PDB file of C-alpha atoms in Angstrom:
ATOM      1  CA  UNK S   1      -4.448  -7.327  -3.563  1.00  0.00           C
ATOM      2  CA  UNK S   2      -1.359  -7.910  -5.632  1.00  0.00           C
ATOM      3  CA  UNK S   3       2.193  -7.140  -4.503  1.00  0.00           C
ATOM      4  CA  UNK S   4       5.455  -7.081  -6.425  1.00  0.00           C
ATOM      5  CA  UNK S   5       7.438 -10.315  -6.159  1.00  0.00           C
ATOM      6  CA  UNK S   6      10.157  -8.677  -4.058  1.00  0.00           C
ATOM      7  CA  UNK S   7       7.577  -7.560  -1.449  1.00  0.00           C
ATOM      8  CA  UNK S   8       5.461 -10.714  -1.106  1.00  0.00           C
ATOM      9  CA  UNK S   9       7.591 -12.533   1.483  1.00  0.00           C
ATOM     10  CA  UNK S  10       7.661  -9.443   3.726  1.00  0.00           C
ATOM     11  CA  UNK S  11       3.891  -9.053   3.380  1.00  0.00           C
ATOM     12  CA  UNK S  12       3.476 -12.733   4.303  1.00  0.00           C
ATOM     13  CA  UNK S  13       5.696 -12.473   7.398  1.00  0.00           C
ATOM     14  CA  UNK S  14       3.953  -9.298   8.595  1.00  0.00           C
ATOM     15  CA  UNK S  15       6.899  -6.936   8.012  1.00  0.00           C
ATOM     16  CA  UNK S  16       4.893  -4.885   5.505  1.00  0.00           C
ATOM     17  CA  UNK S  17       1.559  -3.635   6.821  1.00  0.00           C
ATOM     18  CA  UNK S  18       0.825  -0.578   4.662  1.00  0.00           C
ATOM     19  CA  UNK S  19       0.478  -0.134   0.920  1.00  0.00           C
ATOM     20  CA  UNK S  20      -0.205   2.921  -1.230  1.00  0.00           C
ATOM     21  CA  UNK S  21      -2.141   2.555  -4.477  1.00  0.00           C
ATOM     22  CA  UNK S  22      -3.018   4.917  -7.291  1.00  0.00           C
ATOM     23  CA  UNK S  23      -6.537   3.729  -8.084  1.00  0.00           C
ATOM     24  CA  UNK S  24      -9.339   5.589  -9.808  1.00  0.00           C
ATOM     25  CA  UNK S  25     -11.674   3.888  -7.328  1.00  0.00           C
ATOM     26  CA  UNK S  26     -11.163   1.843  -4.172  1.00  0.00           C
ATOM     27  CA  UNK S  27     -10.332  -1.809  -4.925  1.00  0.00           C
ATOM     28  CA  UNK S  28     -10.460  -3.209  -1.369  1.00  0.00           C
ATOM     29  CA  UNK S  29     -12.724  -2.751   1.621  1.00  0.00           C
ATOM     30  CA  UNK S  30     -12.133  -2.535   5.357  1.00  0.00           C
ATOM     31  CA  UNK S  31     -12.527  -6.022   6.777  1.00  0.00           C
ATOM     32  CA  UNK S  32     -11.871  -7.570   3.369  1.00  0.00           C
ATOM     33  CA  UNK S  33      -9.723 -10.698   3.296  1.00  0.00           C
ATOM     34  CA  UNK S  34      -7.249 -11.203   0.448  1.00  0.00           C
ATOM     35  CA  UNK S  35      -4.835 -14.036  -0.357  1.00  0.00           C
ATOM     36  CA  UNK S  36      -1.204 -12.973  -0.744  1.00  0.00           C
ATOM     37  CA  UNK S  37       1.832 -15.266  -0.925  1.00  0.00           C
ATOM     38  CA  UNK S  38       0.070 -18.160   0.767  1.00  0.00           C
ATOM     39  CA  UNK S  39      -1.387 -16.129   3.640  1.00  0.00           C
ATOM     40  CA  UNK S  40      -4.528 -14.095   4.169  1.00  0.00           C
ATOM     41  CA  UNK S  41      -4.300 -10.376   4.814  1.00  0.00           C
ATOM     42  CA  UNK S  42      -7.168  -8.437   6.368  1.00  0.00           C
ATOM     43  CA  UNK S  43      -7.652  -4.762   5.529  1.00  0.00           C
ATOM     44  CA  UNK S  44      -7.844  -2.633   8.676  1.00  0.00           C
ATOM     45  CA  UNK S  45      -8.168   0.835   7.148  1.00  0.00           C
ATOM     46  CA  UNK S  46      -8.360   2.564   3.772  1.00  0.00           C
ATOM     47  CA  UNK S  47      -8.040   6.307   3.325  1.00  0.00           C
ATOM     48  CA  UNK S  48      -7.313   8.708   0.499  1.00  0.00           C
ATOM     49  CA  UNK S  49      -4.209  10.819   1.208  1.00  0.00           C
ATOM     50  CA  UNK S  50      -1.788  13.004  -0.775  1.00  0.00           C
ATOM     51  CA  UNK S  51       1.676  11.578  -1.407  1.00  0.00           C
ATOM     52  CA  UNK S  52       3.123  14.523   0.534  1.00  0.00           C
ATOM     53  CA  UNK S  53       1.503  13.196   3.748  1.00  0.00           C
ATOM     54  CA  UNK S  54       3.544   9.963   3.755  1.00  0.00           C
ATOM     55  CA  UNK S  55       5.734   9.889   6.867  1.00  0.00           C
ATOM     56  CA  UNK S  56       8.972   8.014   7.570  1.00  0.00           C
ATOM     57  CA  UNK S  57       6.955   5.643   9.766  1.00  0.00           C
ATOM     58  CA  UNK S  58       4.579   4.986   6.848  1.00  0.00           C
ATOM     59  CA  UNK S  59       7.554   4.292   4.577  1.00  0.00           C
ATOM     60  CA  UNK S  60       8.952   1.772   7.042  1.00  0.00           C
ATOM     61  CA  UNK S  61       5.601  -0.057   7.035  1.00  0.00           C
ATOM     62  CA  UNK S  62       5.555  -0.216   3.205  1.00  0.00           C
ATOM     63  CA  UNK S  63       8.984  -1.783   2.862  1.00  0.00           C
ATOM     64  CA  UNK S  64      10.124   1.022   0.558  1.00  0.00           C
ATOM     65  CA  UNK S  65      13.547   2.596   1.047  1.00  0.00           C
ATOM     66  CA  UNK S  66      12.349   6.153   0.466  1.00  0.00           C
ATOM     67  CA  UNK S  67       9.530   8.295  -0.888  1.00  0.00           C
ATOM     68  CA  UNK S  68      10.894   8.201  -4.442  1.00  0.00           C
ATOM     69  CA  UNK S  69      10.863   4.397  -4.545  1.00  0.00           C
ATOM     70  CA  UNK S  70       7.254   4.451  -3.294  1.00  0.00           C
ATOM     71  CA  UNK S  71       6.389   7.020  -5.961  1.00  0.00           C
ATOM     72  CA  UNK S  72       7.999   4.881  -8.697  1.00  0.00           C
ATOM     73  CA  UNK S  73       6.262   1.684  -7.586  1.00  0.00           C
ATOM     74  CA  UNK S  74       2.818   3.318  -7.423  1.00  0.00           C
ATOM     75  CA  UNK S  75       3.323   5.266 -10.672  1.00  0.00           C
ATOM     76  CA  UNK S  76       2.715   2.249 -12.897  1.00  0.00           C
ATOM     77  CA  UNK S  77      -0.897   3.478 -12.931  1.00  0.00           C
ATOM     78  CA  UNK S  78       0.005   7.070 -13.855  1.00  0.00           C
ATOM     79  CA  UNK S  79       2.182   9.998 -12.827  1.00  0.00           C
ATOM     80  CA  UNK S  80       2.314  10.911  -9.142  1.00  0.00           C
ATOM     81  CA  UNK S  81       3.026  14.408  -7.857  1.00  0.00           C
ATOM     82  CA  UNK S  82       3.264  15.452  -4.205  1.00  0.00           C
ATOM     83  CA  UNK S  83      -0.440  16.383  -4.186  1.00  0.00           C
ATOM     84  CA  UNK S  84      -1.638  13.238  -6.010  1.00  0.00           C
ATOM     85  CA  UNK S  85      -4.186  11.358  -3.899  1.00  0.00           C
ATOM     86  CA  UNK S  86      -3.320   7.739  -3.155  1.00  0.00           C
ATOM     87  CA  UNK S  87      -5.240   5.043  -1.340  1.00  0.00           C
ATOM     88  CA  UNK S  88      -3.397   4.206   1.890  1.00  0.00           C
ATOM     89  CA  UNK S  89      -4.237   0.627   2.835  1.00  0.00           C
ATOM     90  CA  UNK S  90      -3.356  -0.653   6.289  1.00  0.00           C
ATOM     91  CA  UNK S  91      -3.596  -4.410   6.828  1.00  0.00           C
ATOM     92  CA  UNK S  92      -2.442  -7.336   8.938  1.00  0.00           C
ATOM     93  CA  UNK S  93      -1.762 -11.013   8.325  1.00  0.00           C
ATOM     94  CA  UNK S  94      -4.398 -13.305   9.722  1.00  0.00           C
TER      95      UNK S  94
END
């Protein structure tokens, strides 16, 4: 999994444990191990959810300031409306 440069250190130190991705198909699997910023993250859960279901707790785990910043970051792959389905990836640093 790739993360923006400004997020990598927080992924590596375990501060960020959730990511939302606009993928046409799943790109990671539960139990998969991926190198990020010199550490290995392990995917704990992947589910398809609408943007409107993102909670404040979810936002805190993504490192994003608010829902609009999450929408902008994920929208590099296409436009995102409130009902757009995103892959919610939960992970931990190993």
